[in-house]
Amino acid sequence: MCIAAMAWDAHPDWLMVVAANRDEYHVRPSAPLARWDDGSGILAGRDLQAGGTWLGVAEAGRMVLITNYRAPGYPQPDRASRGQLVVGLLAGQTPGELEIYNPFNVLIANPRNSSILTNYPDTTREPLPSGVHGLSNGAFACPWPKTRQLNTALAQWLAQESPGDGPQATATLFDALRDDSPPPADPLESDGPEPPYAPVFIRNPVYGTRCSTVITVTRDGHGLIAERRFDAEGNPTGETVLPFRWPTG
């Protein structure tokens, strides 16, 4: 997962809205979004190489997504799988030592609150206020230009859409996630992404956007998670849409 925007408690009708792209090597095997058959209540894709996931929801009332944090000297191949950390958090487990993982940022939400968890440069977990929050592969407090671009798209969507518009309401968010135009140059940006990875949608035959995911949860707990998948040329290869329900009260 390389970019995500989350609207948390920022709309009278929507409790949470997430729009995210997973960027990964195209040769890395993965399974599409599905309701897992292990009794966990998890709805997510699955990394078939390490067994974890990059983003998912649990019907017990949890959402977790992770992005890698680009830092000097990392990643180190002998470290534990960050995808397994996501699975544990979705299952409601308390994470252990986070220093065993390569650097990451994690967004966590449930029907009552949301937070940002990171292990770089130090392990911290902070609650998130109501609003639109963005995450990419750098420091949460210093969003990259493409992160601000996606945040703006999500904020504009919130101003126009409502639950009564049904599943088709997410079409605009998928369009925003498919934007492969570089964001405007920021003269104040001193530590941003390298040019090939600047767009929201990365079209690259080796390492690029593998899937886009949109999650919506209404105030009364009705949720929808939708995933669109892409091949190495950036062409759509499939879509999965799954309803779920979060407990309220």
XYZ file of N, CA and C in Angstrom:
747
model
N 0.850 -1.179 0.000
C 0.000 0.000 0.000
C 0.885 1.228 0.000
N 0.688 2.122 -0.959
C 1.568 3.281 -1.060
C 0.876 4.618 -0.898
N -0.431 4.669 -0.998
C -1.115 5.933 -0.756
C -2.539 5.654 -0.289
N -2.989 6.464 0.650
C -4.347 6.302 1.162
C -4.841 7.632 1.706
N -6.132 7.835 1.597
C -6.799 8.963 2.242
C -7.978 8.411 3.021
N -8.172 8.914 4.234
C -9.276 8.446 5.069
C -10.028 9.641 5.639
N -11.320 9.652 5.413
C -12.191 10.633 6.053
C -12.779 9.972 7.284
N -12.433 10.515 8.442
C -12.894 9.933 9.696
C -13.821 10.909 10.414
N -15.079 10.489 10.655
C -16.031 11.304 11.406
C -16.113 12.717 10.842
N -16.139 12.792 9.494
C -16.060 14.087 8.828
C -17.309 14.419 8.020
N -18.394 13.622 8.217
C -19.611 13.821 7.426
C -20.803 13.375 8.261
N -21.939 14.037 8.122
C -23.113 13.655 8.935
C -23.580 12.222 8.710
N -23.361 11.672 7.521
C -23.854 10.335 7.190
C -22.765 9.261 7.170
N -21.570 9.646 6.735
C -20.482 8.685 6.629
C -19.632 8.710 7.897
N -19.477 7.562 8.547
C -18.543 7.470 9.665
C -17.111 7.437 9.153
N -16.877 6.664 8.098
C -15.531 6.510 7.565
C -15.587 6.260 6.069
N -14.668 6.884 5.357
C -14.475 6.619 3.930
C -12.976 6.515 3.691
N -12.561 5.464 3.001
C -11.145 5.236 2.707
C -10.982 5.064 1.203
N -9.960 5.701 0.639
C -9.573 5.498 -0.754
C -8.078 5.228 -0.767
N -7.656 4.088 -1.351
C -6.253 3.689 -1.234
C -5.784 2.914 -2.455
N -4.510 3.070 -2.781
C -3.852 2.284 -3.816
C -2.753 1.429 -3.211
N -2.694 0.191 -3.639
C -1.577 -0.686 -3.273
C -0.580 -0.708 -4.418
N 0.648 -0.304 -4.148
C 1.727 -0.337 -5.133
C 2.691 -1.448 -4.740
N 3.021 -2.304 -5.700
C 3.830 -3.487 -5.389
C 4.438 -4.021 -6.685
N 5.463 -4.871 -6.546
C 6.016 -5.550 -7.709
C 4.951 -6.459 -8.318
N 4.839 -6.406 -9.647
C 3.792 -7.180 -10.310
C 4.039 -8.681 -10.214
N 5.278 -9.097 -9.995
C 5.559 -10.533 -9.911
C 5.203 -11.112 -8.548
N 4.923 -10.264 -7.562
C 4.598 -10.777 -6.225
C 3.166 -11.320 -6.241
N 2.975 -12.598 -5.928
C 1.628 -13.186 -6.031
C 0.700 -12.692 -4.926
N -0.554 -12.492 -5.279
C -1.546 -12.072 -4.294
C -2.914 -12.561 -4.717
N -3.805 -12.710 -3.734
C -5.188 -13.112 -3.977
C -6.079 -11.881 -3.877
N -7.145 -11.829 -4.656
C -8.022 -10.656 -4.639
C -8.831 -10.549 -3.349
N -9.446 -9.415 -3.184
C -10.339 -9.163 -2.054
C -11.361 -10.289 -1.929
N -11.519 -10.783 -0.691
C -12.497 -11.841 -0.425
C -12.826 -11.835 1.061
N -13.940 -12.467 1.399
C -14.279 -12.715 2.800
C -13.563 -13.996 3.211
N -12.592 -13.881 4.116
C -11.765 -15.032 4.468
C -12.616 -16.136 5.089
N -12.259 -17.383 4.774
C -13.061 -18.530 5.221
C -12.489 -19.192 6.474
N -11.712 -18.434 7.269
C -11.097 -18.999 8.467
C -11.834 -18.631 9.749
N -13.030 -18.036 9.615
C -13.811 -17.649 10.777
C -13.380 -16.349 11.417
N -12.428 -15.635 10.805
C -11.906 -14.395 11.385
C -12.821 -13.198 11.156
N -13.738 -13.299 10.175
C -14.567 -12.152 9.829
C -13.817 -11.075 9.078
N -12.642 -11.414 8.521
C -11.819 -10.455 7.789
C -12.211 -10.439 6.317
N -12.305 -9.238 5.750
C -12.492 -9.038 4.322
C -11.257 -8.300 3.826
N -10.478 -8.955 2.965
C -9.210 -8.376 2.536
C -8.661 -9.154 1.366
N -7.687 -8.574 0.686
C -6.864 -9.325 -0.236
C -5.825 -10.075 0.581
N -5.013 -10.872 -0.094
C -4.001 -11.638 0.642
C -2.697 -11.687 -0.157
N -1.605 -11.400 0.540
C -0.274 -11.531 -0.027
C 0.107 -13.005 0.020
N 0.206 -13.643 -1.134
C 0.469 -15.081 -1.181
C 1.934 -15.425 -0.963
N 2.783 -14.414 -0.902
C 4.198 -14.668 -0.643
C 4.484 -14.742 0.857
N 3.923 -13.799 1.621
C 4.186 -13.765 3.071
C 2.950 -14.087 3.894
N 1.778 -14.159 3.247
C 0.576 -14.603 3.936
C -0.255 -13.541 4.612
N 0.181 -12.299 4.609
C -0.566 -11.244 5.278
C -1.419 -10.454 4.310
N -1.734 -9.222 4.677
C -2.498 -8.335 3.806
C -2.025 -6.914 3.999
N -2.455 -6.047 3.113
C -2.056 -4.644 3.128
C -3.190 -3.744 3.608
N -4.407 -4.232 3.525
C -5.589 -3.440 3.900
C -6.753 -4.395 4.081
N -7.606 -4.114 5.063
C -8.796 -4.927 5.221
C -9.731 -4.370 6.267
N -10.900 -4.987 6.332
C -11.862 -4.676 7.384
C -12.237 -5.982 8.070
N -12.637 -5.884 9.317
C -13.140 -7.027 10.065
C -14.557 -6.713 10.504
N -15.443 -7.695 10.391
C -16.844 -7.450 10.708
C -17.070 -7.236 12.194
N -16.054 -7.490 13.012
C -16.142 -7.143 14.429
C -16.076 -5.638 14.633
N -15.688 -4.888 13.577
C -15.633 -3.437 13.651
C -14.231 -2.888 13.640
N -13.429 -3.307 12.644
C -12.057 -2.805 12.544
C -11.698 -2.568 11.086
N -10.865 -1.539 10.859
C -10.242 -1.287 9.568
C -8.767 -1.038 9.826
N -7.912 -1.671 9.041
C -6.468 -1.487 9.171
C -5.865 -1.403 7.773
N -4.983 -0.431 7.554
C -4.202 -0.373 6.321
C -2.788 0.051 6.657
N -1.843 -0.450 5.874
C -0.431 -0.189 6.131
C 0.245 0.366 4.890
N 1.205 1.267 5.090
C 2.098 1.709 4.033
C 3.529 1.529 4.517
N 4.405 1.184 3.602
C 5.816 1.124 3.932
C 6.356 2.531 4.120
N 7.331 2.675 4.994
C 7.974 3.961 5.251
C 9.374 3.884 4.642
N 9.615 4.694 3.616
C 10.931 4.679 2.990
C 11.933 5.379 3.897
N 12.963 4.637 4.299
C 13.973 5.175 5.206
C 15.332 4.613 4.815
N 16.411 5.366 5.047
C 17.758 4.884 4.688
C 18.081 3.569 5.383
N 18.638 2.624 4.609
C 19.019 1.339 5.171
C 17.927 0.300 5.210
N 16.735 0.643 4.737
C 15.596 -0.279 4.735
C 15.027 -0.370 3.328
N 14.319 -1.498 3.027
C 13.950 -2.608 3.917
C 15.081 -3.602 4.122
N 15.019 -4.318 5.233
C 15.963 -5.377 5.542
C 15.227 -6.710 5.393
N 15.696 -7.586 4.511
C 14.917 -8.778 4.127
C 14.669 -9.779 5.249
N 15.443 -9.731 6.336
C 15.264 -10.719 7.391
C 14.224 -10.303 8.438
N 13.557 -9.179 8.227
C 12.582 -8.707 9.215
C 11.219 -9.379 9.012
N 10.383 -9.314 10.058
C 9.064 -9.947 10.013
C 8.156 -9.270 8.993
N 7.168 -10.006 8.513
C 6.238 -9.502 7.509
C 5.297 -8.456 8.100
N 5.277 -7.277 7.493
C 4.357 -6.234 7.956
C 2.907 -6.606 7.672
N 2.686 -7.423 6.654
C 1.328 -7.857 6.356
C 0.721 -8.707 7.457
N 1.558 -9.452 8.163
C 1.055 -10.239 9.284
C 0.643 -9.334 10.445
N 1.312 -8.207 10.584
C 0.910 -7.231 11.602
C -0.511 -6.745 11.337
N -0.831 -6.480 10.072
C -2.176 -6.029 9.711
C -3.213 -7.089 10.074
N -2.917 -8.350 9.768
C -3.851 -9.436 10.090
C -4.100 -9.497 11.598
N -3.040 -9.376 12.383
C -3.194 -9.402 13.830
C -4.039 -8.268 14.354
N -3.839 -7.081 13.818
C -4.623 -5.927 14.245
C -6.090 -6.089 13.841
N -6.342 -6.623 12.659
C -7.724 -6.868 12.231
C -8.403 -7.891 13.128
N -7.626 -8.820 13.667
C -8.172 -9.843 14.557
C -8.326 -9.338 15.988
N -7.928 -8.085 16.237
C -8.079 -7.510 17.566
C -6.927 -7.803 18.500
N -5.811 -8.287 17.969
C -4.662 -8.601 18.801
C -3.869 -7.343 19.145
N -3.286 -7.336 20.319
C -2.395 -6.252 20.714
C -1.025 -6.527 20.120
N -0.481 -5.587 19.332
C 0.816 -5.865 18.697
C 1.931 -5.941 19.725
N 2.907 -6.797 19.444
C 4.063 -6.923 20.328
C 5.134 -5.928 19.957
N 6.376 -6.366 19.956
C 7.481 -5.479 19.616
C 7.402 -5.082 18.145
N 7.315 -3.799 17.880
C 7.170 -3.330 16.509
C 8.508 -3.091 15.825
N 9.598 -3.162 16.588
C 10.920 -2.960 16.016
C 11.344 -4.129 15.134
N 10.596 -5.243 15.188
C 10.963 -6.397 14.372
C 10.553 -6.222 12.912
N 9.778 -5.172 12.614
C 9.303 -4.930 11.256
C 10.126 -3.823 10.593
N 10.185 -3.872 9.284
C 10.709 -2.730 8.546
C 9.798 -1.525 8.789
N 10.289 -0.299 8.574
C 9.495 0.892 8.896
C 8.122 0.895 8.215
N 7.125 1.367 8.957
C 5.753 1.391 8.439
C 4.947 2.517 9.070
N 3.841 2.818 8.425
C 2.742 3.607 8.993
C 1.481 2.756 8.900
N 0.633 2.795 9.919
C -0.618 2.040 9.915
C -1.759 2.958 10.349
N -2.828 2.956 9.567
C -4.076 3.606 9.975
C -4.997 2.538 10.549
N -5.569 2.821 11.717
C -6.451 1.888 12.410
C -7.745 2.616 12.758
N -8.885 1.981 12.508
C -10.169 2.601 12.846
C -11.144 1.541 13.336
N -12.053 1.964 14.207
C -13.170 1.136 14.659
C -14.375 2.066 14.813
N -15.523 1.572 15.206
C -16.698 2.456 15.268
C -16.579 3.630 16.237
N -15.581 3.617 17.105
C -15.465 4.673 18.127
C -14.333 5.654 17.890
N -13.220 5.202 17.290
C -12.072 6.093 17.144
C -11.147 5.599 16.046
N -10.141 6.412 15.736
C -9.120 6.031 14.759
C -7.779 6.533 15.254
N -6.701 5.932 14.723
C -5.370 6.309 15.168
C -4.346 6.016 14.085
N -3.157 6.603 14.241
C -2.021 6.344 13.367
C -0.941 5.683 14.216
N -0.407 4.578 13.720
C 0.634 3.827 14.412
C 1.860 3.767 13.507
N 3.036 4.064 14.041
C 4.269 3.977 13.266
C 5.380 3.415 14.142
N 6.394 2.859 13.496
C 7.561 2.381 14.239
C 8.843 3.083 13.814
N 8.698 4.190 13.071
C 9.891 4.901 12.601
C 9.674 6.413 12.673
N 10.635 7.174 13.205
C 11.905 6.713 13.777
C 11.749 6.072 15.157
N 10.599 6.304 15.805
C 10.289 5.671 17.089
C 8.868 5.123 17.025
N 8.560 4.176 17.879
C 7.216 3.615 17.932
C 6.268 4.591 18.628
N 5.239 5.016 17.914
C 4.239 5.931 18.474
C 2.865 5.551 17.938
N 1.844 5.794 18.752
C 0.456 5.642 18.316
C -0.315 6.843 18.829
N -0.940 7.557 17.900
C -1.638 8.786 18.252
C -3.070 8.747 17.736
N -4.032 9.230 18.508
C -5.412 9.306 18.028
C -5.539 10.340 16.921
N -6.495 10.115 16.036
C -6.738 11.048 14.940
C -8.021 11.817 15.189
N -7.995 13.122 14.978
C -9.225 13.900 15.129
C -10.143 13.712 13.932
N -11.347 14.225 14.026
C -12.257 14.204 12.885
C -11.633 14.967 11.726
N -11.812 14.440 10.516
C -11.269 15.128 9.353
C -10.772 14.149 8.309
N -10.077 14.688 7.305
C -9.506 13.901 6.217
C -8.003 13.780 6.452
N -7.517 12.541 6.443
C -6.115 12.267 6.731
C -5.515 11.468 5.578
N -4.266 11.778 5.241
C -3.597 11.093 4.147
C -2.331 10.409 4.589
N -1.960 9.383 3.831
C -0.806 8.577 4.198
C -0.134 8.070 2.938
N 1.187 8.196 2.897
C 1.946 7.610 1.800
C 3.156 6.904 2.386
N 4.330 7.074 1.779
C 5.504 6.332 2.223
C 6.518 7.190 2.964
N 6.050 8.276 3.557
C 6.902 9.135 4.359
C 6.248 9.438 5.683
N 6.732 10.475 6.336
C 6.213 10.846 7.649
C 4.763 11.310 7.542
N 3.926 10.846 8.458
C 2.512 11.216 8.466
C 2.337 12.720 8.604
N 3.214 13.357 9.372
C 3.101 14.802 9.616
C 3.548 15.632 8.425
N 4.174 14.991 7.429
C 4.677 15.723 6.254
C 4.172 15.047 4.983
N 2.908 15.211 4.652
C 2.344 14.508 3.491
C 2.975 14.951 2.177
N 3.208 13.981 1.300
C 3.755 14.269 -0.015
C 2.689 14.929 -0.890
N 3.105 15.582 -2.005
C 2.124 16.255 -2.872
C 0.991 15.353 -3.335
N 1.298 14.098 -3.718
C 0.219 13.219 -4.196
C -0.752 12.861 -3.075
N -0.259 12.848 -1.841
C -1.142 12.587 -0.707
C -2.108 13.739 -0.511
N -1.598 14.950 -0.597
C -2.477 16.119 -0.483
C -3.487 16.144 -1.627
N -3.060 15.712 -2.813
C -3.967 15.659 -3.963
C -5.126 14.702 -3.706
N -4.822 13.514 -3.176
C -5.885 12.548 -2.903
C -6.770 13.012 -1.751
N -6.183 13.643 -0.742
C -6.983 14.202 0.347
C -7.997 15.203 -0.183
N -7.558 16.058 -1.100
C -8.455 17.064 -1.678
C -9.598 16.393 -2.439
N -9.266 15.354 -3.207
C -10.307 14.635 -3.952
C -11.328 14.013 -3.017
N -10.865 13.454 -1.910
C -11.788 12.844 -0.951
C -12.643 13.898 -0.269
N -12.061 15.032 0.081
C -12.835 16.108 0.704
C -13.912 16.629 -0.244
N -13.583 16.735 -1.522
C -14.571 17.183 -2.507
C -15.674 16.148 -2.665
N -15.322 14.879 -2.630
C -16.311 13.813 -2.732
C -17.284 13.870 -1.556
N -16.765 14.085 -0.351
C -17.619 14.171 0.832
C -18.648 15.280 0.714
N -18.260 16.353 0.057
C -19.160 17.497 -0.083
C -20.281 17.240 -1.082
N -20.163 16.144 -1.875
C -21.121 15.913 -2.954
C -21.940 14.646 -2.813
N -21.413 13.649 -2.094
C -22.047 12.338 -2.073
C -22.749 12.068 -0.743
N -23.696 11.127 -0.782
C -24.400 10.706 0.417
C -24.705 9.216 0.306
N -24.975 8.518 1.413
C -25.258 7.084 1.347
C -26.408 6.723 0.420
N -27.338 7.633 0.234
C -28.473 7.346 -0.631
C -28.105 7.174 -2.085
N -26.871 7.562 -2.458
C -26.444 7.423 -3.845
C -26.002 6.008 -4.187
N -25.895 5.123 -3.183
C -25.590 3.725 -3.432
C -24.144 3.479 -3.805
N -23.828 2.213 -4.208
C -22.448 1.844 -4.535
C -21.829 2.689 -5.646
N -22.653 3.190 -6.571
C -22.115 3.977 -7.676
C -21.486 5.285 -7.213
N -21.757 5.669 -5.967
C -21.183 6.904 -5.443
C -19.666 6.839 -5.381
N -19.108 5.626 -5.334
C -17.657 5.499 -5.209
C -16.918 5.687 -6.532
N -17.643 5.825 -7.638
C -16.992 5.930 -8.948
C -16.008 7.094 -9.000
N -16.372 8.217 -8.418
C -15.499 9.383 -8.444
C -14.212 9.129 -7.663
N -14.310 8.388 -6.564
C -13.109 8.073 -5.799
C -12.190 7.144 -6.585
N -12.763 6.180 -7.306
C -11.931 5.311 -8.135
C -11.256 6.116 -9.248
N -11.943 7.116 -9.775
C -11.320 7.980 -10.779
C -10.123 8.722 -10.186
N -10.265 9.208 -8.952
C -9.172 9.921 -8.296
C -7.985 8.986 -8.060
N -8.259 7.724 -7.731
C -7.193 6.755 -7.505
C -6.517 6.336 -8.802
N -7.146 6.558 -9.928
C -6.585 6.178 -11.240
C -5.805 7.337 -11.874
N -5.693 8.449 -11.206
C -5.028 9.631 -11.760
C -3.516 9.393 -11.819
N -2.965 9.306 -13.038
C -1.538 9.065 -13.182
C -0.763 10.309 -13.614
N -1.389 11.470 -13.480
C -0.692 12.717 -13.795
C 0.085 13.192 -12.570
N 1.325 13.650 -12.749
C 2.111 14.121 -11.597
C 1.430 15.310 -10.937
N 1.440 15.377 -9.618
C 0.889 16.551 -8.934
C 1.752 17.761 -9.216
N 1.228 18.968 -9.047
C 2.021 20.176 -9.277
C 3.275 20.184 -8.416
N 4.355 20.681 -8.978
C 5.610 20.766 -8.233
C 5.443 21.700 -7.043
N 6.022 21.304 -5.927
C 5.968 22.109 -4.707
C 7.363 22.657 -4.433
N 7.571 23.963 -4.578
C 8.912 24.520 -4.383
C 9.427 24.363 -2.961
N 8.529 24.076 -2.010
C 8.951 23.904 -0.623
C 9.236 22.448 -0.285
N 8.978 21.556 -1.248
C 9.159 20.133 -0.999
C 10.635 19.780 -1.081
N 11.212 19.317 0.028
C 12.632 18.978 0.051
C 12.873 17.490 0.242
N 11.842 16.730 0.598
C 12.023 15.314 0.880
C 10.844 14.523 0.339
N 10.540 14.735 -0.940
C 9.390 14.078 -1.532
C 9.789 12.831 -2.289
N 8.815 12.186 -2.937
C 9.101 10.959 -3.669
C 9.873 11.240 -4.943
N 10.571 10.241 -5.463
C 11.285 10.408 -6.721
C 10.267 10.544 -7.846
N 10.609 11.223 -8.960
C 9.638 11.529 -10.018
C 8.835 10.339 -10.539
N 9.414 9.136 -10.788
C 8.599 8.047 -11.333
C 7.470 7.602 -10.415
N 7.566 7.907 -9.135
C 6.559 7.449 -8.193
C 5.707 8.590 -7.654
N 5.720 9.720 -8.367
C 4.983 10.884 -7.889
C 3.469 10.775 -8.068
N 2.938 10.167 -9.141
C 1.487 10.164 -9.317
C 0.761 9.311 -8.281
N -0.537 9.547 -8.151
C -1.371 8.706 -7.296
C -1.401 7.277 -7.840
N -1.568 7.143 -9.152
C -1.591 5.842 -9.808
C -0.271 5.641 -10.540
N 0.445 4.556 -10.225
C 1.747 4.291 -10.822
C 1.583 3.268 -11.940
N 1.891 3.707 -13.156
C 1.802 2.836 -14.328
C 3.230 2.444 -14.711
N 3.624 1.242 -14.291
C 4.997 0.795 -14.496
C 4.980 -0.728 -14.634
N 5.665 -1.307 -15.635
C 5.578 -2.749 -15.869
C 6.268 -3.616 -14.810
N 7.102 -3.014 -13.971
C 7.813 -3.782 -12.946
C 7.187 -3.568 -11.574
N 7.058 -2.314 -11.182
C 6.508 -1.962 -9.870
C 5.469 -0.878 -10.089
N 4.231 -1.184 -9.793
C 3.176 -0.213 -10.051
C 1.952 -0.469 -9.194
N 0.886 0.256 -9.488
C -0.362 0.104 -8.742
C -1.019 -1.212 -9.121
N -1.172 -2.072 -8.132
C -1.760 -3.392 -8.343
C -3.269 -3.366 -8.152
N -3.748 -2.555 -7.199
C -5.194 -2.466 -6.985
C -5.549 -1.157 -6.291
N -6.790 -0.758 -6.483
C -7.384 0.389 -5.798
C -8.522 -0.128 -4.932
N -8.647 0.452 -3.741
C -9.687 0.017 -2.812
C -10.420 1.217 -2.251
N -11.738 1.104 -2.188
C -12.582 2.120 -1.565
C -13.434 1.438 -0.500
N -13.450 2.030 0.682
C -14.255 1.523 1.794
C -15.175 2.636 2.267
N -16.448 2.322 2.455
C -17.394 3.288 3.023
C -18.143 2.622 4.172
N -18.315 3.379 5.251
C -19.100 2.913 6.393
C -20.015 4.039 6.835
N -21.315 3.760 6.891
C -22.273 4.771 7.309
C -22.344 4.840 8.834
N -23.013 5.855 9.316
C -23.131 6.043 10.769
C -23.863 4.886 11.445
N -24.712 4.196 10.699
C -25.434 3.073 11.308
C -24.754 1.735 11.045
N -23.481 1.769 10.599
C -22.675 0.563 10.513
C -22.730 -0.210 9.220
N -23.434 0.281 8.198
C -23.481 -0.406 6.921
C -22.217 -0.071 6.124
N -21.473 -1.118 5.740
C -20.205 -0.909 5.062
C -20.141 -1.572 3.708
N -19.214 -1.058 2.894
C -18.958 -1.615 1.573
C -17.460 -1.489 1.324
N -16.840 -2.574 0.864
C -15.443 -2.535 0.457
C -15.368 -2.999 -0.991
N -14.720 -2.199 -1.828
C -14.638 -2.484 -3.261
C -13.181 -2.412 -3.702
N -12.771 -3.365 -4.523
C -11.392 -3.434 -5.004
C -11.377 -3.558 -6.521
N -10.561 -2.723 -7.178
C -10.314 -2.850 -8.609
C -8.857 -3.222 -8.812
N -8.604 -4.229 -9.656
C -7.259 -4.745 -9.869
C -6.738 -4.396 -11.258
N -5.391 -4.305 -11.364
C -4.758 -3.868 -12.603
C -3.569 -4.757 -12.944
N -3.290 -4.893 -14.254
C -2.131 -5.666 -14.682
C -0.905 -4.769 -14.782
N 0.186 -5.323 -15.300
C 1.448 -4.597 -15.347
C 1.411 -3.396 -16.288
N 0.433 -3.358 -17.189
C 0.283 -2.215 -18.088
C -0.697 -1.174 -17.552
N -1.269 -1.450 -16.386
C -2.229 -0.517 -15.803
C -3.649 -0.729 -16.278
N -3.910 -1.862 -16.950
C -5.252 -2.150 -17.437
C -6.067 -2.882 -16.367
N -7.368 -2.574 -16.239
C -8.209 -3.270 -15.251
C -8.308 -4.764 -15.554
N -8.245 -5.577 -14.505
C -8.353 -7.031 -14.680
C -9.491 -7.644 -13.868
N -10.127 -6.881 -13.012
C -11.223 -7.441 -12.229
C -11.647 -6.506 -11.121
N -12.821 -6.750 -10.577
C -13.359 -5.927 -9.496
C -14.165 -6.809 -8.547
N -14.045 -6.540 -7.263
C -14.805 -7.247 -6.242
C -15.454 -6.225 -5.321
N -16.728 -6.423 -5.010
C -17.453 -5.542 -4.094
C -18.122 -6.413 -3.041
N -17.842 -6.123 -1.770
C -18.400 -6.918 -0.669
C -19.062 -6.013 0.366
N -20.294 -6.299 0.751
C -20.921 -5.568 1.845
C -20.497 -6.149 3.197
N -20.561 -5.354 4.223
C -20.315 -5.845 5.582
C -21.080 -4.972 6.546
N -21.080 -5.359 7.801
C -21.813 -4.608 8.805
C -20.940 -4.475 10.057
N -20.785 -3.241 10.544
C -20.087 -2.987 11.790
C -21.088 -2.836 12.935
N -20.723 -3.320 14.112
C -21.620 -3.121 15.276
C -21.669 -1.654 15.654
N -22.812 -1.219 16.126
C -22.982 0.159 16.600
C -23.509 0.143 18.021
N -23.286 1.233 18.717
C -23.779 1.337 20.072
C -22.886 0.675 21.095
